[in-house]
PDB file of N, CA and C in Angstrom:
ATOM      1  N   MET A   1     -21.581 -20.758 -15.758  1.00  0.00           N
ATOM      2  CA  MET A   1     -21.317 -20.029 -14.527  1.00  0.00           C
ATOM      3  C   MET A   1     -19.847 -19.604 -14.512  1.00  0.00           C
ATOM      4  N   THR A   2     -19.591 -18.371 -14.109  1.00  0.00           N
ATOM      5  CA  THR A   2     -18.237 -17.856 -14.055  1.00  0.00           C
ATOM      6  C   THR A   2     -17.602 -18.215 -12.723  1.00  0.00           C
ATOM      7  N   ALA A   3     -16.382 -18.773 -12.789  1.00  0.00           N
ATOM      8  CA  ALA A   3     -15.645 -19.104 -11.573  1.00  0.00           C
ATOM      9  C   ALA A   3     -15.269 -17.824 -10.837  1.00  0.00           C
ATOM     10  N   GLU A   4     -15.114 -17.945  -9.529  1.00  0.00           N
ATOM     11  CA  GLU A   4     -14.762 -16.787  -8.707  1.00  0.00           C
ATOM     12  C   GLU A   4     -13.272 -16.488  -8.817  1.00  0.00           C
ATOM     13  N   VAL A   5     -12.942 -15.281  -9.239  1.00  0.00           N
ATOM     14  CA  VAL A   5     -11.554 -14.830  -9.320  1.00  0.00           C
ATOM     15  C   VAL A   5     -11.214 -14.225  -7.968  1.00  0.00           C
ATOM     16  N   THR A   6     -10.284 -14.845  -7.250  1.00  0.00           N
ATOM     17  CA  THR A   6     -10.005 -14.461  -5.871  1.00  0.00           C
ATOM     18  C   THR A   6      -8.993 -13.330  -5.738  1.00  0.00           C
ATOM     19  N   ASP A   7      -8.169 -13.090  -6.744  1.00  0.00           N
ATOM     20  CA  ASP A   7      -7.223 -11.986  -6.656  1.00  0.00           C
ATOM     21  C   ASP A   7      -7.941 -10.689  -7.050  1.00  0.00           C
ATOM     22  N   PRO A   8      -8.023  -9.707  -6.144  1.00  0.00           N
ATOM     23  CA  PRO A   8      -8.798  -8.499  -6.444  1.00  0.00           C
ATOM     24  C   PRO A   8      -8.225  -7.667  -7.596  1.00  0.00           C
ATOM     25  N   VAL A   9      -6.928  -7.702  -7.799  1.00  0.00           N
ATOM     26  CA  VAL A   9      -6.319  -6.942  -8.885  1.00  0.00           C
ATOM     27  C   VAL A   9      -6.713  -7.567 -10.229  1.00  0.00           C
ATOM     28  N   VAL A  10      -6.627  -8.877 -10.322  1.00  0.00           N
ATOM     29  CA  VAL A  10      -7.031  -9.588 -11.540  1.00  0.00           C
ATOM     30  C   VAL A  10      -8.525  -9.388 -11.773  1.00  0.00           C
ATOM     31  N   ARG A  11      -9.304  -9.439 -10.715  1.00  0.00           N
ATOM     32  CA  ARG A  11     -10.756  -9.227 -10.837  1.00  0.00           C
ATOM     33  C   ARG A  11     -11.056  -7.857 -11.455  1.00  0.00           C
ATOM     34  N   ARG A  12     -10.323  -6.821 -11.022  1.00  0.00           N
ATOM     35  CA  ARG A  12     -10.536  -5.480 -11.577  1.00  0.00           C
ATOM     36  C   ARG A  12     -10.231  -5.444 -13.071  1.00  0.00           C
ATOM     37  N   LEU A  13      -9.187  -6.161 -13.478  1.00  0.00           N
ATOM     38  CA  LEU A  13      -8.841  -6.184 -14.901  1.00  0.00           C
ATOM     39  C   LEU A  13      -9.937  -6.877 -15.708  1.00  0.00           C
ATOM     40  N   ILE A  14     -10.418  -8.003 -15.227  1.00  0.00           N
ATOM     41  CA  ILE A  14     -11.485  -8.726 -15.919  1.00  0.00           C
ATOM     42  C   ILE A  14     -12.759  -7.880 -15.976  1.00  0.00           C
ATOM     43  N   ASP A  15     -13.081  -7.223 -14.884  1.00  0.00           N
ATOM     44  CA  ASP A  15     -14.262  -6.347 -14.871  1.00  0.00           C
ATOM     45  C   ASP A  15     -14.126  -5.245 -15.912  1.00  0.00           C
ATOM     46  N   ALA A  16     -12.921  -4.680 -16.045  1.00  0.00           N
ATOM     47  CA  ALA A  16     -12.687  -3.620 -17.043  1.00  0.00           C
ATOM     48  C   ALA A  16     -12.861  -4.164 -18.461  1.00  0.00           C
ATOM     49  N   ILE A  17     -12.341  -5.366 -18.717  1.00  0.00           N
ATOM     50  CA  ILE A  17     -12.517  -5.993 -20.031  1.00  0.00           C
ATOM     51  C   ILE A  17     -14.002  -6.158 -20.326  1.00  0.00           C
ATOM     52  N   ASN A  18     -14.715  -6.754 -19.396  1.00  0.00           N
ATOM     53  CA  ASN A  18     -16.124  -7.066 -19.631  1.00  0.00           C
ATOM     54  C   ASN A  18     -17.006  -5.826 -19.707  1.00  0.00           C
ATOM     55  N   ALA A  19     -16.571  -4.726 -19.114  1.00  0.00           N
ATOM     56  CA  ALA A  19     -17.315  -3.466 -19.192  1.00  0.00           C
ATOM     57  C   ALA A  19     -16.920  -2.645 -20.420  1.00  0.00           C
ATOM     58  N   GLY A  20     -15.886  -3.106 -21.142  1.00  0.00           N
ATOM     59  CA  GLY A  20     -15.403  -2.340 -22.284  1.00  0.00           C
ATOM     60  C   GLY A  20     -14.754  -1.030 -21.855  1.00  0.00           C
ATOM     61  N   ASP A  21     -14.194  -1.020 -20.651  1.00  0.00           N
ATOM     62  CA  ASP A  21     -13.640   0.200 -20.062  1.00  0.00           C
ATOM     63  C   ASP A  21     -12.119   0.222 -20.218  1.00  0.00           C
ATOM     64  N   ARG A  22     -11.657   0.793 -21.308  1.00  0.00           N
ATOM     65  CA  ARG A  22     -10.229   0.840 -21.618  1.00  0.00           C
ATOM     66  C   ARG A  22      -9.438   1.606 -20.556  1.00  0.00           C
ATOM     67  N   ASP A  23      -9.971   2.726 -20.082  1.00  0.00           N
ATOM     68  CA  ASP A  23      -9.267   3.509 -19.061  1.00  0.00           C
ATOM     69  C   ASP A  23      -9.084   2.707 -17.776  1.00  0.00           C
ATOM     70  N   ALA A  24     -10.130   2.016 -17.328  1.00  0.00           N
ATOM     71  CA  ALA A  24     -10.025   1.192 -16.117  1.00  0.00           C
ATOM     72  C   ALA A  24      -9.045   0.046 -16.330  1.00  0.00           C
ATOM     73  N   PHE A  25      -9.020  -0.525 -17.525  1.00  0.00           N
ATOM     74  CA  PHE A  25      -8.084  -1.601 -17.846  1.00  0.00           C
ATOM     75  C   PHE A  25      -6.645  -1.109 -17.668  1.00  0.00           C
ATOM     76  N   PHE A  26      -6.318   0.002 -18.293  1.00  0.00           N
ATOM     77  CA  PHE A  26      -4.944   0.513 -18.204  1.00  0.00           C
ATOM     78  C   PHE A  26      -4.605   1.013 -16.804  1.00  0.00           C
ATOM     79  N   ALA A  27      -5.608   1.426 -16.027  1.00  0.00           N
ATOM     80  CA  ALA A  27      -5.361   1.863 -14.653  1.00  0.00           C
ATOM     81  C   ALA A  27      -4.912   0.708 -13.762  1.00  0.00           C
ATOM     82  N   VAL A  28      -5.268  -0.519 -14.126  1.00  0.00           N
ATOM     83  CA  VAL A  28      -4.872  -1.694 -13.344  1.00  0.00           C
ATOM     84  C   VAL A  28      -3.438  -2.133 -13.690  1.00  0.00           C
ATOM     85  N   LEU A  29      -2.930  -1.690 -14.820  1.00  0.00           N
ATOM     86  CA  LEU A  29      -1.590  -2.096 -15.262  1.00  0.00           C
ATOM     87  C   LEU A  29      -0.515  -1.129 -14.777  1.00  0.00           C
ATOM     88  N   THR A  30       0.692  -1.657 -14.560  1.00  0.00           N
ATOM     89  CA  THR A  30       1.827  -0.786 -14.283  1.00  0.00           C
ATOM     90  C   THR A  30       2.165  -0.024 -15.560  1.00  0.00           C
ATOM     91  N   PRO A  31       2.830   1.130 -15.450  1.00  0.00           N
ATOM     92  CA  PRO A  31       3.161   1.907 -16.649  1.00  0.00           C
ATOM     93  C   PRO A  31       4.024   1.143 -17.657  1.00  0.00           C
ATOM     94  N   ASP A  32       4.829   0.200 -17.172  1.00  0.00           N
ATOM     95  CA  ASP A  32       5.718  -0.555 -18.049  1.00  0.00           C
ATOM     96  C   ASP A  32       5.237  -1.995 -18.266  1.00  0.00           C
ATOM     97  N   ALA A  33       3.950  -2.232 -18.116  1.00  0.00           N
ATOM     98  CA  ALA A  33       3.397  -3.590 -18.240  1.00  0.00           C
ATOM     99  C   ALA A  33       3.698  -4.181 -19.617  1.00  0.00           C
ATOM    100  N   THR A  34       3.846  -5.508 -19.633  1.00  0.00           N
ATOM    101  CA  THR A  34       4.100  -6.251 -20.862  1.00  0.00           C
ATOM    102  C   THR A  34       3.117  -7.406 -20.954  1.00  0.00           C
ATOM    103  N   MET A  35       3.066  -8.026 -22.150  1.00  0.00           N
ATOM    104  CA  MET A  35       2.171  -9.159 -22.335  1.00  0.00           C
ATOM    105  C   MET A  35       2.659 -10.030 -23.477  1.00  0.00           C
ATOM    106  N   SER A  36       2.145 -11.265 -23.488  1.00  0.00           N
ATOM    107  CA  SER A  36       2.404 -12.164 -24.610  1.00  0.00           C
ATOM    108  C   SER A  36       1.106 -12.852 -24.999  1.00  0.00           C
ATOM    109  N   ASP A  37       1.048 -13.251 -26.261  1.00  0.00           N
ATOM    110  CA  ASP A  37      -0.091 -13.994 -26.798  1.00  0.00           C
ATOM    111  C   ASP A  37       0.478 -15.214 -27.510  1.00  0.00           C
ATOM    112  N   ASP A  38       0.053 -16.395 -27.084  1.00  0.00           N
ATOM    113  CA  ASP A  38       0.557 -17.661 -27.635  1.00  0.00           C
ATOM    114  C   ASP A  38       2.086 -17.712 -27.638  1.00  0.00           C
ATOM    115  N   GLY A  39       2.697 -17.214 -26.542  1.00  0.00           N
ATOM    116  CA  GLY A  39       4.135 -17.323 -26.366  1.00  0.00           C
ATOM    117  C   GLY A  39       4.968 -16.246 -27.036  1.00  0.00           C
ATOM    118  N   ARG A  40       4.330 -15.307 -27.712  1.00  0.00           N
ATOM    119  CA  ARG A  40       5.063 -14.222 -28.386  1.00  0.00           C
ATOM    120  C   ARG A  40       4.748 -12.887 -27.720  1.00  0.00           C
ATOM    121  N   ASP A  41       5.793 -12.168 -27.319  1.00  0.00           N
ATOM    122  CA  ASP A  41       5.577 -10.840 -26.763  1.00  0.00           C
ATOM    123  C   ASP A  41       4.927  -9.948 -27.813  1.00  0.00           C
ATOM    124  N   ARG A  42       3.995  -9.137 -27.378  1.00  0.00           N
ATOM    125  CA  ARG A  42       3.244  -8.248 -28.273  1.00  0.00           C
ATOM    126  C   ARG A  42       3.299  -6.820 -27.736  1.00  0.00           C
ATOM    127  N   ASP A  43       3.012  -5.871 -28.613  1.00  0.00           N
ATOM    128  CA  ASP A  43       2.832  -4.492 -28.183  1.00  0.00           C
ATOM    129  C   ASP A  43       1.503  -4.443 -27.431  1.00  0.00           C
ATOM    130  N   LEU A  44       1.560  -4.149 -26.160  1.00  0.00           N
ATOM    131  CA  LEU A  44       0.387  -4.252 -25.305  1.00  0.00           C
ATOM    132  C   LEU A  44      -0.756  -3.352 -25.771  1.00  0.00           C
ATOM    133  N   THR A  45      -0.494  -2.082 -26.003  1.00  0.00           N
ATOM    134  CA  THR A  45      -1.563  -1.156 -26.396  1.00  0.00           C
ATOM    135  C   THR A  45      -2.209  -1.578 -27.707  1.00  0.00           C
ATOM    136  N   GLU A  46      -1.393  -1.911 -28.682  1.00  0.00           N
ATOM    137  CA  GLU A  46      -1.925  -2.343 -29.973  1.00  0.00           C
ATOM    138  C   GLU A  46      -2.762  -3.608 -29.821  1.00  0.00           C
ATOM    139  N   TRP A  47      -2.258  -4.574 -29.044  1.00  0.00           N
ATOM    140  CA  TRP A  47      -2.946  -5.849 -28.877  1.00  0.00           C
ATOM    141  C   TRP A  47      -4.298  -5.672 -28.192  1.00  0.00           C
ATOM    142  N   VAL A  48      -4.330  -4.939 -27.068  1.00  0.00           N
ATOM    143  CA  VAL A  48      -5.610  -4.820 -26.357  1.00  0.00           C
ATOM    144  C   VAL A  48      -6.642  -4.038 -27.161  1.00  0.00           C
ATOM    145  N   ASP A  49      -6.187  -3.061 -27.928  1.00  0.00           N
ATOM    146  CA  ASP A  49      -7.153  -2.352 -28.770  1.00  0.00           C
ATOM    147  C   ASP A  49      -7.704  -3.277 -29.851  1.00  0.00           C
ATOM    148  N   ARG A  50      -6.840  -4.059 -30.482  1.00  0.00           N
ATOM    149  CA  ARG A  50      -7.259  -4.948 -31.569  1.00  0.00           C
ATOM    150  C   ARG A  50      -8.057  -6.157 -31.075  1.00  0.00           C
ATOM    151  N   GLU A  51      -7.691  -6.718 -29.915  1.00  0.00           N
ATOM    152  CA  GLU A  51      -8.288  -7.971 -29.444  1.00  0.00           C
ATOM    153  C   GLU A  51      -9.383  -7.797 -28.389  1.00  0.00           C
ATOM    154  N   ILE A  52      -9.438  -6.600 -27.779  1.00  0.00           N
ATOM    155  CA  ILE A  52     -10.422  -6.393 -26.705  1.00  0.00           C
ATOM    156  C   ILE A  52     -11.351  -5.220 -27.004  1.00  0.00           C
ATOM    157  N   PHE A  53     -10.809  -4.014 -27.048  1.00  0.00           N
ATOM    158  CA  PHE A  53     -11.667  -2.835 -26.954  1.00  0.00           C
ATOM    159  C   PHE A  53     -12.325  -2.380 -28.241  1.00  0.00           C
ATOM    160  N   THR A  54     -11.798  -2.708 -29.397  1.00  0.00           N
ATOM    161  CA  THR A  54     -12.491  -2.331 -30.636  1.00  0.00           C
ATOM    162  C   THR A  54     -13.381  -3.454 -31.155  1.00  0.00           C
ATOM    163  N   VAL A  55     -13.349  -4.609 -30.477  1.00  0.00           N
ATOM    164  CA  VAL A  55     -14.090  -5.778 -30.959  1.00  0.00           C
ATOM    165  C   VAL A  55     -14.955  -6.428 -29.872  1.00  0.00           C
ATOM    166  N   ASN A  56     -15.309  -5.640 -28.856  1.00  0.00           N
ATOM    167  CA  ASN A  56     -16.240  -6.116 -27.820  1.00  0.00           C
ATOM    168  C   ASN A  56     -15.768  -7.385 -27.112  1.00  0.00           C
ATOM    169  N   GLY A  57     -14.519  -7.400 -26.670  1.00  0.00           N
ATOM    170  CA  GLY A  57     -13.993  -8.557 -25.952  1.00  0.00           C
ATOM    171  C   GLY A  57     -14.745  -8.817 -24.660  1.00  0.00           C
ATOM    172  N   HIS A  58     -14.903 -10.099 -24.337  1.00  0.00           N
ATOM    173  CA  HIS A  58     -15.606 -10.490 -23.107  1.00  0.00           C
ATOM    174  C   HIS A  58     -15.036 -11.809 -22.602  1.00  0.00           C
ATOM    175  N   MET A  59     -14.845 -11.894 -21.300  1.00  0.00           N
ATOM    176  CA  MET A  59     -14.229 -13.066 -20.684  1.00  0.00           C
ATOM    177  C   MET A  59     -15.170 -13.680 -19.657  1.00  0.00           C
ATOM    178  N   ASP A  60     -15.439 -14.985 -19.802  1.00  0.00           N
ATOM    179  CA  ASP A  60     -16.168 -15.762 -18.808  1.00  0.00           C
ATOM    180  C   ASP A  60     -15.185 -16.779 -18.237  1.00  0.00           C
ATOM    181  N   VAL A  61     -14.842 -16.602 -16.970  1.00  0.00           N
ATOM    182  CA  VAL A  61     -13.825 -17.434 -16.333  1.00  0.00           C
ATOM    183  C   VAL A  61     -14.396 -18.809 -16.022  1.00  0.00           C
ATOM    184  N   GLU A  62     -13.682 -19.819 -16.469  1.00  0.00           N
ATOM    185  CA  GLU A  62     -14.083 -21.216 -16.270  1.00  0.00           C
ATOM    186  C   GLU A  62     -13.446 -21.809 -15.014  1.00  0.00           C
ATOM    187  N   SER A  63     -12.146 -21.561 -14.820  1.00  0.00           N
ATOM    188  CA  SER A  63     -11.457 -22.090 -13.639  1.00  0.00           C
ATOM    189  C   SER A  63     -10.331 -21.146 -13.240  1.00  0.00           C
ATOM    190  N   VAL A  64      -9.983 -21.208 -11.952  1.00  0.00           N
ATOM    191  CA  VAL A  64      -8.990 -20.312 -11.369  1.00  0.00           C
ATOM    192  C   VAL A  64      -8.014 -21.130 -10.537  1.00  0.00           C
ATOM    193  N   THR A  65      -6.705 -20.852 -10.703  1.00  0.00           N
ATOM    194  CA  THR A  65      -5.670 -21.477  -9.874  1.00  0.00           C
ATOM    195  C   THR A  65      -4.646 -20.412  -9.486  1.00  0.00           C
ATOM    196  N   ASP A  66      -3.612 -20.837  -8.775  1.00  0.00           N
ATOM    197  CA  ASP A  66      -2.491 -19.961  -8.419  1.00  0.00           C
ATOM    198  C   ASP A  66      -2.958 -18.713  -7.678  1.00  0.00           C
ATOM    199  N   GLY A  67      -3.836 -18.889  -6.693  1.00  0.00           N
ATOM    200  CA  GLY A  67      -4.303 -17.761  -5.911  1.00  0.00           C
ATOM    201  C   GLY A  67      -5.094 -16.738  -6.704  1.00  0.00           C
ATOM    202  N   GLY A  68      -5.693 -17.162  -7.796  1.00  0.00           N
ATOM    203  CA  GLY A  68      -6.493 -16.256  -8.619  1.00  0.00           C
ATOM    204  C   GLY A  68      -5.712 -15.593  -9.730  1.00  0.00           C
ATOM    205  N   ARG A  69      -4.466 -16.034  -9.943  1.00  0.00           N
ATOM    206  CA  ARG A  69      -3.623 -15.383 -10.953  1.00  0.00           C
ATOM    207  C   ARG A  69      -3.447 -16.203 -12.229  1.00  0.00           C
ATOM    208  N   SER A  70      -3.997 -17.393 -12.268  1.00  0.00           N
ATOM    209  CA  SER A  70      -4.001 -18.221 -13.479  1.00  0.00           C
ATOM    210  C   SER A  70      -5.445 -18.614 -13.755  1.00  0.00           C
ATOM    211  N   LEU A  71      -5.867 -18.420 -14.999  1.00  0.00           N
ATOM    212  CA  LEU A  71      -7.261 -18.655 -15.352  1.00  0.00           C
ATOM    213  C   LEU A  71      -7.378 -19.457 -16.641  1.00  0.00           C
ATOM    214  N   ILE A  72      -8.450 -20.183 -16.727  1.00  0.00           N
ATOM    215  CA  ILE A  72      -8.939 -20.702 -18.006  1.00  0.00           C
ATOM    216  C   ILE A  72     -10.264 -19.974 -18.216  1.00  0.00           C
ATOM    217  N   ALA A  73     -10.416 -19.383 -19.384  1.00  0.00           N
ATOM    218  CA  ALA A  73     -11.622 -18.587 -19.635  1.00  0.00           C
ATOM    219  C   ALA A  73     -12.145 -18.829 -21.035  1.00  0.00           C
ATOM    220  N   ASN A  74     -13.432 -18.716 -21.179  1.00  0.00           N
ATOM    221  CA  ASN A  74     -14.061 -18.656 -22.485  1.00  0.00           C
ATOM    222  C   ASN A  74     -14.036 -17.182 -22.867  1.00  0.00           C
ATOM    223  N   TYR A  75     -13.242 -16.866 -23.891  1.00  0.00           N
ATOM    224  CA  TYR A  75     -13.076 -15.488 -24.322  1.00  0.00           C
ATOM    225  C   TYR A  75     -13.700 -15.335 -25.695  1.00  0.00           C
ATOM    226  N   ARG A  76     -14.393 -14.232 -25.890  1.00  0.00           N
ATOM    227  CA  ARG A  76     -14.993 -13.999 -27.203  1.00  0.00           C
ATOM    228  C   ARG A  76     -14.821 -12.541 -27.595  1.00  0.00           C
ATOM    229  N   ASN A  77     -14.720 -12.342 -28.897  1.00  0.00           N
ATOM    230  CA  ASN A  77     -14.741 -10.991 -29.450  1.00  0.00           C
ATOM    231  C   ASN A  77     -15.350 -11.063 -30.848  1.00  0.00           C
ATOM    232  N   ASP A  78     -15.590  -9.904 -31.440  1.00  0.00           N
ATOM    233  CA  ASP A  78     -16.262  -9.851 -32.735  1.00  0.00           C
ATOM    234  C   ASP A  78     -15.389 -10.355 -33.883  1.00  0.00           C
ATOM    235  N   THR A  79     -14.083 -10.401 -33.696  1.00  0.00           N
ATOM    236  CA  THR A  79     -13.172 -10.869 -34.750  1.00  0.00           C
ATOM    237  C   THR A  79     -13.076 -12.379 -34.786  1.00  0.00           C
ATOM    238  N   TRP A  80     -12.804 -12.996 -33.641  1.00  0.00           N
ATOM    239  CA  TRP A  80     -12.492 -14.424 -33.588  1.00  0.00           C
ATOM    240  C   TRP A  80     -13.634 -15.284 -33.082  1.00  0.00           C
ATOM    241  N   GLY A  81     -14.683 -14.689 -32.575  1.00  0.00           N
ATOM    242  CA  GLY A  81     -15.743 -15.480 -31.966  1.00  0.00           C
ATOM    243  C   GLY A  81     -15.311 -15.941 -30.597  1.00  0.00           C
ATOM    244  N   ALA A  82     -15.756 -17.146 -30.204  1.00  0.00           N
ATOM    245  CA  ALA A  82     -15.453 -17.673 -28.869  1.00  0.00           C
ATOM    246  C   ALA A  82     -14.323 -18.685 -28.944  1.00  0.00           C
ATOM    247  N   MET A  83     -13.487 -18.653 -27.916  1.00  0.00           N
ATOM    248  CA  MET A  83     -12.408 -19.634 -27.810  1.00  0.00           C
ATOM    249  C   MET A  83     -12.051 -19.841 -26.343  1.00  0.00           C
ATOM    250  N   ARG A  84     -11.537 -21.005 -26.070  1.00  0.00           N
ATOM    251  CA  ARG A  84     -11.072 -21.324 -24.718  1.00  0.00           C
ATOM    252  C   ARG A  84      -9.632 -20.826 -24.599  1.00  0.00           C
ATOM    253  N   THR A  85      -9.377 -19.986 -23.593  1.00  0.00           N
ATOM    254  CA  THR A  85      -8.072 -19.348 -23.457  1.00  0.00           C
ATOM    255  C   THR A  85      -7.497 -19.544 -22.055  1.00  0.00           C
ATOM    256  N   ARG A  86      -6.188 -19.404 -21.964  1.00  0.00           N
ATOM    257  CA  ARG A  86      -5.508 -19.426 -20.674  1.00  0.00           C
ATOM    258  C   ARG A  86      -4.931 -18.040 -20.442  1.00  0.00           C
ATOM    259  N   TRP A  87      -4.891 -17.636 -19.183  1.00  0.00           N
ATOM    260  CA  TRP A  87      -4.376 -16.325 -18.792  1.00  0.00           C
ATOM    261  C   TRP A  87      -3.528 -16.504 -17.541  1.00  0.00           C
ATOM    262  N   GLN A  88      -2.369 -15.881 -17.516  1.00  0.00           N
ATOM    263  CA  GLN A  88      -1.487 -15.876 -16.348  1.00  0.00           C
ATOM    264  C   GLN A  88      -1.120 -14.422 -16.063  1.00  0.00           C
ATOM    265  N   PHE A  89      -1.305 -13.990 -14.823  1.00  0.00           N
ATOM    266  CA  PHE A  89      -1.059 -12.600 -14.453  1.00  0.00           C
ATOM    267  C   PHE A  89       0.073 -12.500 -13.439  1.00  0.00           C
ATOM    268  N   THR A  90       0.944 -11.518 -13.627  1.00  0.00           N
ATOM    269  CA  THR A  90       1.972 -11.171 -12.653  1.00  0.00           C
ATOM    270  C   THR A  90       1.509  -9.904 -11.967  1.00  0.00           C
ATOM    271  N   VAL A  91       1.236 -10.015 -10.674  1.00  0.00           N
ATOM    272  CA  VAL A  91       0.718  -8.892  -9.910  1.00  0.00           C
ATOM    273  C   VAL A  91       1.858  -8.277  -9.109  1.00  0.00           C
ATOM    274  N   ASP A  92       1.976  -6.960  -9.206  1.00  0.00           N
ATOM    275  CA  ASP A  92       3.005  -6.199  -8.516  1.00  0.00           C
ATOM    276  C   ASP A  92       2.294  -5.175  -7.635  1.00  0.00           C
ATOM    277  N   GLY A  93       2.097  -5.512  -6.378  1.00  0.00           N
ATOM    278  CA  GLY A  93       1.345  -4.635  -5.476  1.00  0.00           C
ATOM    279  C   GLY A  93      -0.117  -4.603  -5.863  1.00  0.00           C
ATOM    280  N   GLU A  94      -0.609  -3.436  -6.220  1.00  0.00           N
ATOM    281  CA  GLU A  94      -2.015  -3.255  -6.587  1.00  0.00           C
ATOM    282  C   GLU A  94      -2.233  -3.195  -8.090  1.00  0.00           C
ATOM    283  N   ARG A  95      -1.194  -3.582  -8.854  1.00  0.00           N
ATOM    284  CA  ARG A  95      -1.306  -3.503 -10.312  1.00  0.00           C
ATOM    285  C   ARG A  95      -0.720  -4.751 -10.959  1.00  0.00           C
ATOM    286  N   ILE A  96      -1.025  -4.928 -12.229  1.00  0.00           N
ATOM    287  CA  ILE A  96      -0.519  -6.058 -13.010  1.00  0.00           C
ATOM    288  C   ILE A  96       0.639  -5.557 -13.860  1.00  0.00           C
ATOM    289  N   SER A  97       1.775  -6.265 -13.762  1.00  0.00           N
ATOM    290  CA  SER A  97       2.948  -5.860 -14.533  1.00  0.00           C
ATOM    291  C   SER A  97       3.127  -6.691 -15.809  1.00  0.00           C
ATOM    292  N   ARG A  98       2.459  -7.829 -15.873  1.00  0.00           N
ATOM    293  CA  ARG A  98       2.530  -8.677 -17.065  1.00  0.00           C
ATOM    294  C   ARG A  98       1.353  -9.635 -17.085  1.00  0.00           C
ATOM    295  N   PHE A  99       0.902  -9.917 -18.311  1.00  0.00           N
ATOM    296  CA  PHE A  99      -0.028 -11.032 -18.469  1.00  0.00           C
ATOM    297  C   PHE A  99       0.338 -11.788 -19.726  1.00  0.00           C
ATOM    298  N   ASP A 100       0.109 -13.088 -19.648  1.00  0.00           N
ATOM    299  CA  ASP A 100       0.364 -14.003 -20.758  1.00  0.00           C
ATOM    300  C   ASP A 100      -0.949 -14.702 -21.058  1.00  0.00           C
ATOM    301  N   THR A 101      -1.299 -14.758 -22.326  1.00  0.00           N
ATOM    302  CA  THR A 101      -2.534 -15.385 -22.727  1.00  0.00           C
ATOM    303  C   THR A 101      -2.298 -16.237 -23.970  1.00  0.00           C
ATOM    304  N   GLY A 102      -3.262 -17.025 -24.317  1.00  0.00           N
ATOM    305  CA  GLY A 102      -3.196 -17.857 -25.506  1.00  0.00           C
ATOM    306  C   GLY A 102      -4.304 -18.880 -25.463  1.00  0.00           C
ATOM    307  N   GLN A 103      -4.403 -19.634 -26.525  1.00  0.00           N
ATOM    308  CA  GLN A 103      -5.428 -20.663 -26.578  1.00  0.00           C
ATOM    309  C   GLN A 103      -5.104 -21.770 -25.594  1.00  0.00           C
ATOM    310  N   ALA A 104      -6.122 -22.243 -24.910  1.00  0.00           N
ATOM    311  CA  ALA A 104      -5.968 -23.327 -23.955  1.00  0.00           C
ATOM    312  C   ALA A 104      -6.145 -24.653 -24.672  1.00  0.00           C
ATOM    313  N   GLY A 105      -5.420 -25.639 -24.227  1.00  0.00           N
ATOM    314  CA  GLY A 105      -5.493 -26.957 -24.849  1.00  0.00           C
ATOM    315  C   GLY A 105      -6.721 -27.721 -24.514  1.00  0.00           C
TER     316      GLY A 105
END
C-alpha cells in the first residue's frame, strides 16, 4: 500500500514520475532546480532521463514525514530493479527547487 503524500506539490511530482510524464515532471520544478543522488550533486536533466524516463521509473511511497516533503519509497526502474530509497524535497511556492535522493538504510 502506498502511503499518502500530503504535500500537493510533491504529489504532483510523484504522479508525473509514475505516469512517465516528463513534461509534467519538469513543470513541477523551478527553472533552476537542482538535485543530488547519494550525496552528490548531479545534472538534473541527465539524471532524470537516465534514472526515470528512459527506464520506466516508478515510485511506491512507503512512509512520509516532514509535512509530506520527506519520503521513503520503493523505487524501481528497468536498469537497477527495485530498491528502497529516501527522497527529500525543497518546495518553493507551487514548485520544487531541489530534491535529494539515495538509497535508504
